Amino acid sequence: MLSIPWLKPEDFRTILLKAYNRLVFKFSINLIIIKLFIFRPKQNRRITIY
């Protein structure tokens, strides 16, 4: 871990938490988008086949 002198450990933890939350948020949104774009065409194909 890099030691930054002008930041307290608590501040560093909050910054890490915020960055982690942003990553998780973006990842979850990407997963939802991927599910919408990948699984819906398959369902539509099944509907058109049957």
PDB file of N, CA and C in Angstrom:
ATOM      1  N   MET A   1       0.838  -1.198   0.000  1.00  0.00           N
ATOM      2  CA  MET A   1       0.000   0.000   0.000  1.00  0.00           C
ATOM      3  C   MET A   1       0.880   1.258   0.000  1.00  0.00           C
ATOM      4  N   LEU A   2       0.486   2.223  -0.786  1.00  0.00           N
ATOM      5  CA  LEU A   2       1.222   3.487  -0.821  1.00  0.00           C
ATOM      6  C   LEU A   2       0.806   4.345   0.365  1.00  0.00           C
ATOM      7  N   SER A   3       1.789   4.899   1.049  1.00  0.00           N
ATOM      8  CA  SER A   3       1.494   5.758   2.203  1.00  0.00           C
ATOM      9  C   SER A   3       1.469   7.205   1.735  1.00  0.00           C
ATOM     10  N   ILE A   4       0.294   7.827   1.779  1.00  0.00           N
ATOM     11  CA  ILE A   4       0.154   9.219   1.363  1.00  0.00           C
ATOM     12  C   ILE A   4       0.109  10.076   2.630  1.00  0.00           C
ATOM     13  N   PRO A   5       1.048  10.994   2.817  1.00  0.00           N
ATOM     14  CA  PRO A   5       1.152  11.708   4.087  1.00  0.00           C
ATOM     15  C   PRO A   5      -0.021  12.632   4.382  1.00  0.00           C
ATOM     16  N   TRP A   6      -0.651  13.230   3.346  1.00  0.00           N
ATOM     17  CA  TRP A   6      -1.704  14.193   3.629  1.00  0.00           C
ATOM     18  C   TRP A   6      -3.072  13.554   3.806  1.00  0.00           C
ATOM     19  N   LEU A   7      -3.131  12.234   3.752  1.00  0.00           N
ATOM     20  CA  LEU A   7      -4.394  11.542   3.969  1.00  0.00           C
ATOM     21  C   LEU A   7      -4.322  10.718   5.252  1.00  0.00           C
ATOM     22  N   LYS A   8      -5.396  10.794   6.023  1.00  0.00           N
ATOM     23  CA  LYS A   8      -5.500   9.920   7.194  1.00  0.00           C
ATOM     24  C   LYS A   8      -5.876   8.511   6.737  1.00  0.00           C
ATOM     25  N   PRO A   9      -5.581   7.493   7.520  1.00  0.00           N
ATOM     26  CA  PRO A   9      -5.989   6.123   7.158  1.00  0.00           C
ATOM     27  C   PRO A   9      -7.500   6.009   6.950  1.00  0.00           C
ATOM     28  N   GLU A  10      -8.278   6.737   7.762  1.00  0.00           N
ATOM     29  CA  GLU A  10      -9.736   6.674   7.613  1.00  0.00           C
ATOM     30  C   GLU A  10     -10.157   7.245   6.258  1.00  0.00           C
ATOM     31  N   ASP A  11      -9.528   8.359   5.874  1.00  0.00           N
ATOM     32  CA  ASP A  11      -9.854   8.958   4.589  1.00  0.00           C
ATOM     33  C   ASP A  11      -9.493   7.991   3.463  1.00  0.00           C
ATOM     34  N   PHE A  12      -8.330   7.353   3.597  1.00  0.00           N
ATOM     35  CA  PHE A  12      -7.894   6.406   2.574  1.00  0.00           C
ATOM     36  C   PHE A  12      -8.887   5.256   2.458  1.00  0.00           C
ATOM     37  N   ARG A  13      -9.362   4.779   3.601  1.00  0.00           N
ATOM     38  CA  ARG A  13     -10.353   3.687   3.575  1.00  0.00           C
ATOM     39  C   ARG A  13     -11.642   4.131   2.894  1.00  0.00           C
ATOM     40  N   THR A  14     -12.095   5.366   3.202  1.00  0.00           N
ATOM     41  CA  THR A  14     -13.342   5.838   2.585  1.00  0.00           C
ATOM     42  C   THR A  14     -13.163   5.987   1.078  1.00  0.00           C
ATOM     43  N   ILE A  15     -11.979   6.464   0.655  1.00  0.00           N
ATOM     44  CA  ILE A  15     -11.712   6.605  -0.786  1.00  0.00           C
ATOM     45  C   ILE A  15     -11.730   5.227  -1.444  1.00  0.00           C
ATOM     46  N   LEU A  16     -11.095   4.234  -0.791  1.00  0.00           N
ATOM     47  CA  LEU A  16     -11.088   2.875  -1.331  1.00  0.00           C
ATOM     48  C   LEU A  16     -12.516   2.330  -1.413  1.00  0.00           C
ATOM     49  N   LEU A  17     -13.306   2.578  -0.364  1.00  0.00           N
ATOM     50  CA  LEU A  17     -14.685   2.092  -0.357  1.00  0.00           C
ATOM     51  C   LEU A  17     -15.487   2.727  -1.479  1.00  0.00           C
ATOM     52  N   LYS A  18     -15.309   4.040  -1.678  1.00  0.00           N
ATOM     53  CA  LYS A  18     -16.050   4.718  -2.744  1.00  0.00           C
ATOM     54  C   LYS A  18     -15.651   4.161  -4.101  1.00  0.00           C
ATOM     55  N   ALA A  19     -14.352   3.965  -4.318  1.00  0.00           N
ATOM     56  CA  ALA A  19     -13.886   3.428  -5.597  1.00  0.00           C
ATOM     57  C   ALA A  19     -14.440   2.017  -5.798  1.00  0.00           C
ATOM     58  N   TYR A  20     -14.429   1.212  -4.721  1.00  0.00           N
ATOM     59  CA  TYR A  20     -14.942  -0.153  -4.799  1.00  0.00           C
ATOM     60  C   TYR A  20     -16.436  -0.155  -5.125  1.00  0.00           C
ATOM     61  N   ASN A  21     -17.185   0.748  -4.465  1.00  0.00           N
ATOM     62  CA  ASN A  21     -18.622   0.827  -4.723  1.00  0.00           C
ATOM     63  C   ASN A  21     -18.894   1.228  -6.162  1.00  0.00           C
ATOM     64  N   ARG A  22     -18.093   2.170  -6.686  1.00  0.00           N
ATOM     65  CA  ARG A  22     -18.273   2.582  -8.077  1.00  0.00           C
ATOM     66  C   ARG A  22     -18.004   1.415  -9.020  1.00  0.00           C
ATOM     67  N   LEU A  23     -16.930   0.656  -8.732  1.00  0.00           N
ATOM     68  CA  LEU A  23     -16.603  -0.494  -9.585  1.00  0.00           C
ATOM     69  C   LEU A  23     -17.730  -1.511  -9.565  1.00  0.00           C
ATOM     70  N   VAL A  24     -18.239  -1.809  -8.362  1.00  0.00           N
ATOM     71  CA  VAL A  24     -19.319  -2.791  -8.239  1.00  0.00           C
ATOM     72  C   VAL A  24     -20.564  -2.290  -8.969  1.00  0.00           C
ATOM     73  N   PHE A  25     -20.846  -0.981  -8.829  1.00  0.00           N
ATOM     74  CA  PHE A  25     -22.016  -0.391  -9.476  1.00  0.00           C
ATOM     75  C   PHE A  25     -21.904  -0.511 -10.993  1.00  0.00           C
ATOM     76  N   LYS A  26     -20.738  -0.112 -11.546  1.00  0.00           N
ATOM     77  CA  LYS A  26     -20.544  -0.204 -12.992  1.00  0.00           C
ATOM     78  C   LYS A  26     -20.609  -1.655 -13.443  1.00  0.00           C
ATOM     79  N   PHE A  27     -20.012  -2.555 -12.671  1.00  0.00           N
ATOM     80  CA  PHE A  27     -20.000  -3.969 -13.045  1.00  0.00           C
ATOM     81  C   PHE A  27     -21.419  -4.538 -13.076  1.00  0.00           C
ATOM     82  N   SER A  28     -22.227  -4.174 -12.064  1.00  0.00           N
ATOM     83  CA  SER A  28     -23.594  -4.679 -12.019  1.00  0.00           C
ATOM     84  C   SER A  28     -24.410  -4.125 -13.179  1.00  0.00           C
ATOM     85  N   ILE A  29     -24.215  -2.841 -13.512  1.00  0.00           N
ATOM     86  CA  ILE A  29     -24.939  -2.253 -14.644  1.00  0.00           C
ATOM     87  C   ILE A  29     -24.529  -2.951 -15.933  1.00  0.00           C
ATOM     88  N   ASN A  30     -23.221  -3.207 -16.091  1.00  0.00           N
ATOM     89  CA  ASN A  30     -22.749  -3.905 -17.288  1.00  0.00           C
ATOM     90  C   ASN A  30     -23.353  -5.303 -17.360  1.00  0.00           C
ATOM     91  N   LEU A  31     -23.442  -5.990 -16.223  1.00  0.00           N
ATOM     92  CA  LEU A  31     -24.039  -7.330 -16.211  1.00  0.00           C
ATOM     93  C   LEU A  31     -25.495  -7.268 -16.646  1.00  0.00           C
ATOM     94  N   ILE A  32     -26.227  -6.268 -16.146  1.00  0.00           N
ATOM     95  CA  ILE A  32     -27.642  -6.135 -16.522  1.00  0.00           C
ATOM     96  C   ILE A  32     -27.754  -5.887 -18.020  1.00  0.00           C
ATOM     97  N   ILE A  33     -26.898  -4.993 -18.556  1.00  0.00           N
ATOM     98  CA  ILE A  33     -26.943  -4.687 -19.986  1.00  0.00           C
ATOM     99  C   ILE A  33     -26.607  -5.933 -20.801  1.00  0.00           C
ATOM    100  N   ILE A  34     -25.575  -6.665 -20.354  1.00  0.00           N
ATOM    101  CA  ILE A  34     -25.174  -7.888 -21.071  1.00  0.00           C
ATOM    102  C   ILE A  34     -26.317  -8.901 -21.051  1.00  0.00           C
ATOM    103  N   LYS A  35     -26.970  -9.051 -19.903  1.00  0.00           N
ATOM    104  CA  LYS A  35     -28.094  -9.983 -19.820  1.00  0.00           C
ATOM    105  C   LYS A  35     -29.215  -9.565 -20.753  1.00  0.00           C
ATOM    106  N   LEU A  36     -29.497  -8.262 -20.795  1.00  0.00           N
ATOM    107  CA  LEU A  36     -30.572  -7.784 -21.668  1.00  0.00           C
ATOM    108  C   LEU A  36     -30.246  -8.056 -23.129  1.00  0.00           C
ATOM    109  N   PHE A  37     -28.982  -7.808 -23.514  1.00  0.00           N
ATOM    110  CA  PHE A  37     -28.645  -7.931 -24.936  1.00  0.00           C
ATOM    111  C   PHE A  37     -28.387  -9.365 -25.353  1.00  0.00           C
ATOM    112  N   ILE A  38     -27.968 -10.228 -24.412  1.00  0.00           N
ATOM    113  CA  ILE A  38     -27.623 -11.603 -24.802  1.00  0.00           C
ATOM    114  C   ILE A  38     -28.817 -12.541 -24.636  1.00  0.00           C
ATOM    115  N   PHE A  39     -29.533 -12.403 -23.521  1.00  0.00           N
ATOM    116  CA  PHE A  39     -30.579 -13.388 -23.235  1.00  0.00           C
ATOM    117  C   PHE A  39     -31.883 -13.068 -23.961  1.00  0.00           C
ATOM    118  N   ARG A  40     -32.159 -11.798 -24.241  1.00  0.00           N
ATOM    119  CA  ARG A  40     -33.418 -11.481 -24.921  1.00  0.00           C
ATOM    120  C   ARG A  40     -33.447 -11.978 -26.356  1.00  0.00           C
ATOM    121  N   PRO A  41     -32.356 -11.797 -27.150  1.00  0.00           N
ATOM    122  CA  PRO A  41     -32.398 -12.347 -28.514  1.00  0.00           C
ATOM    123  C   PRO A  41     -32.606 -13.853 -28.534  1.00  0.00           C
ATOM    124  N   LYS A  42     -32.008 -14.578 -27.584  1.00  0.00           N
ATOM    125  CA  LYS A  42     -32.219 -16.031 -27.533  1.00  0.00           C
ATOM    126  C   LYS A  42     -33.688 -16.342 -27.271  1.00  0.00           C
ATOM    127  N   GLN A  43     -34.301 -15.619 -26.336  1.00  0.00           N
ATOM    128  CA  GLN A  43     -35.710 -15.841 -26.055  1.00  0.00           C
ATOM    129  C   GLN A  43     -36.554 -15.530 -27.280  1.00  0.00           C
ATOM    130  N   ASN A  44     -36.202 -14.444 -27.987  1.00  0.00           N
ATOM    131  CA  ASN A  44     -36.950 -14.087 -29.186  1.00  0.00           C
ATOM    132  C   ASN A  44     -36.804 -15.166 -30.250  1.00  0.00           C
ATOM    133  N   ARG A  45     -35.593 -15.726 -30.378  1.00  0.00           N
ATOM    134  CA  ARG A  45     -35.390 -16.798 -31.345  1.00  0.00           C
ATOM    135  C   ARG A  45     -36.233 -18.018 -30.987  1.00  0.00           C
ATOM    136  N   ARG A  46     -36.247 -18.339 -29.686  1.00  0.00           N
ATOM    137  CA  ARG A  46     -37.051 -19.492 -29.263  1.00  0.00           C
ATOM    138  C   ARG A  46     -38.522 -19.245 -29.572  1.00  0.00           C
ATOM    139  N   ILE A  47     -38.961 -18.008 -29.315  1.00  0.00           N
ATOM    140  CA  ILE A  47     -40.366 -17.689 -29.565  1.00  0.00           C
ATOM    141  C   ILE A  47     -40.658 -17.825 -31.056  1.00  0.00           C
ATOM    142  N   THR A  48     -39.739 -17.347 -31.925  1.00  0.00           N
ATOM    143  CA  THR A  48     -39.989 -17.430 -33.364  1.00  0.00           C
ATOM    144  C   THR A  48     -39.895 -18.872 -33.856  1.00  0.00           C
ATOM    145  N   ILE A  49     -39.044 -19.699 -33.206  1.00  0.00           N
ATOM    146  CA  ILE A  49     -38.903 -21.095 -33.638  1.00  0.00           C
ATOM    147  C   ILE A  49     -40.158 -21.889 -33.286  1.00  0.00           C
ATOM    148  N   TYR A  50     -40.641 -21.719 -32.042  1.00  0.00           N
ATOM    149  CA  TYR A  50     -41.788 -22.528 -31.632  1.00  0.00           C
ATOM    150  C   TYR A  50     -43.086 -22.009 -32.239  1.00  0.00           C
TER     151      TYR A  50
END
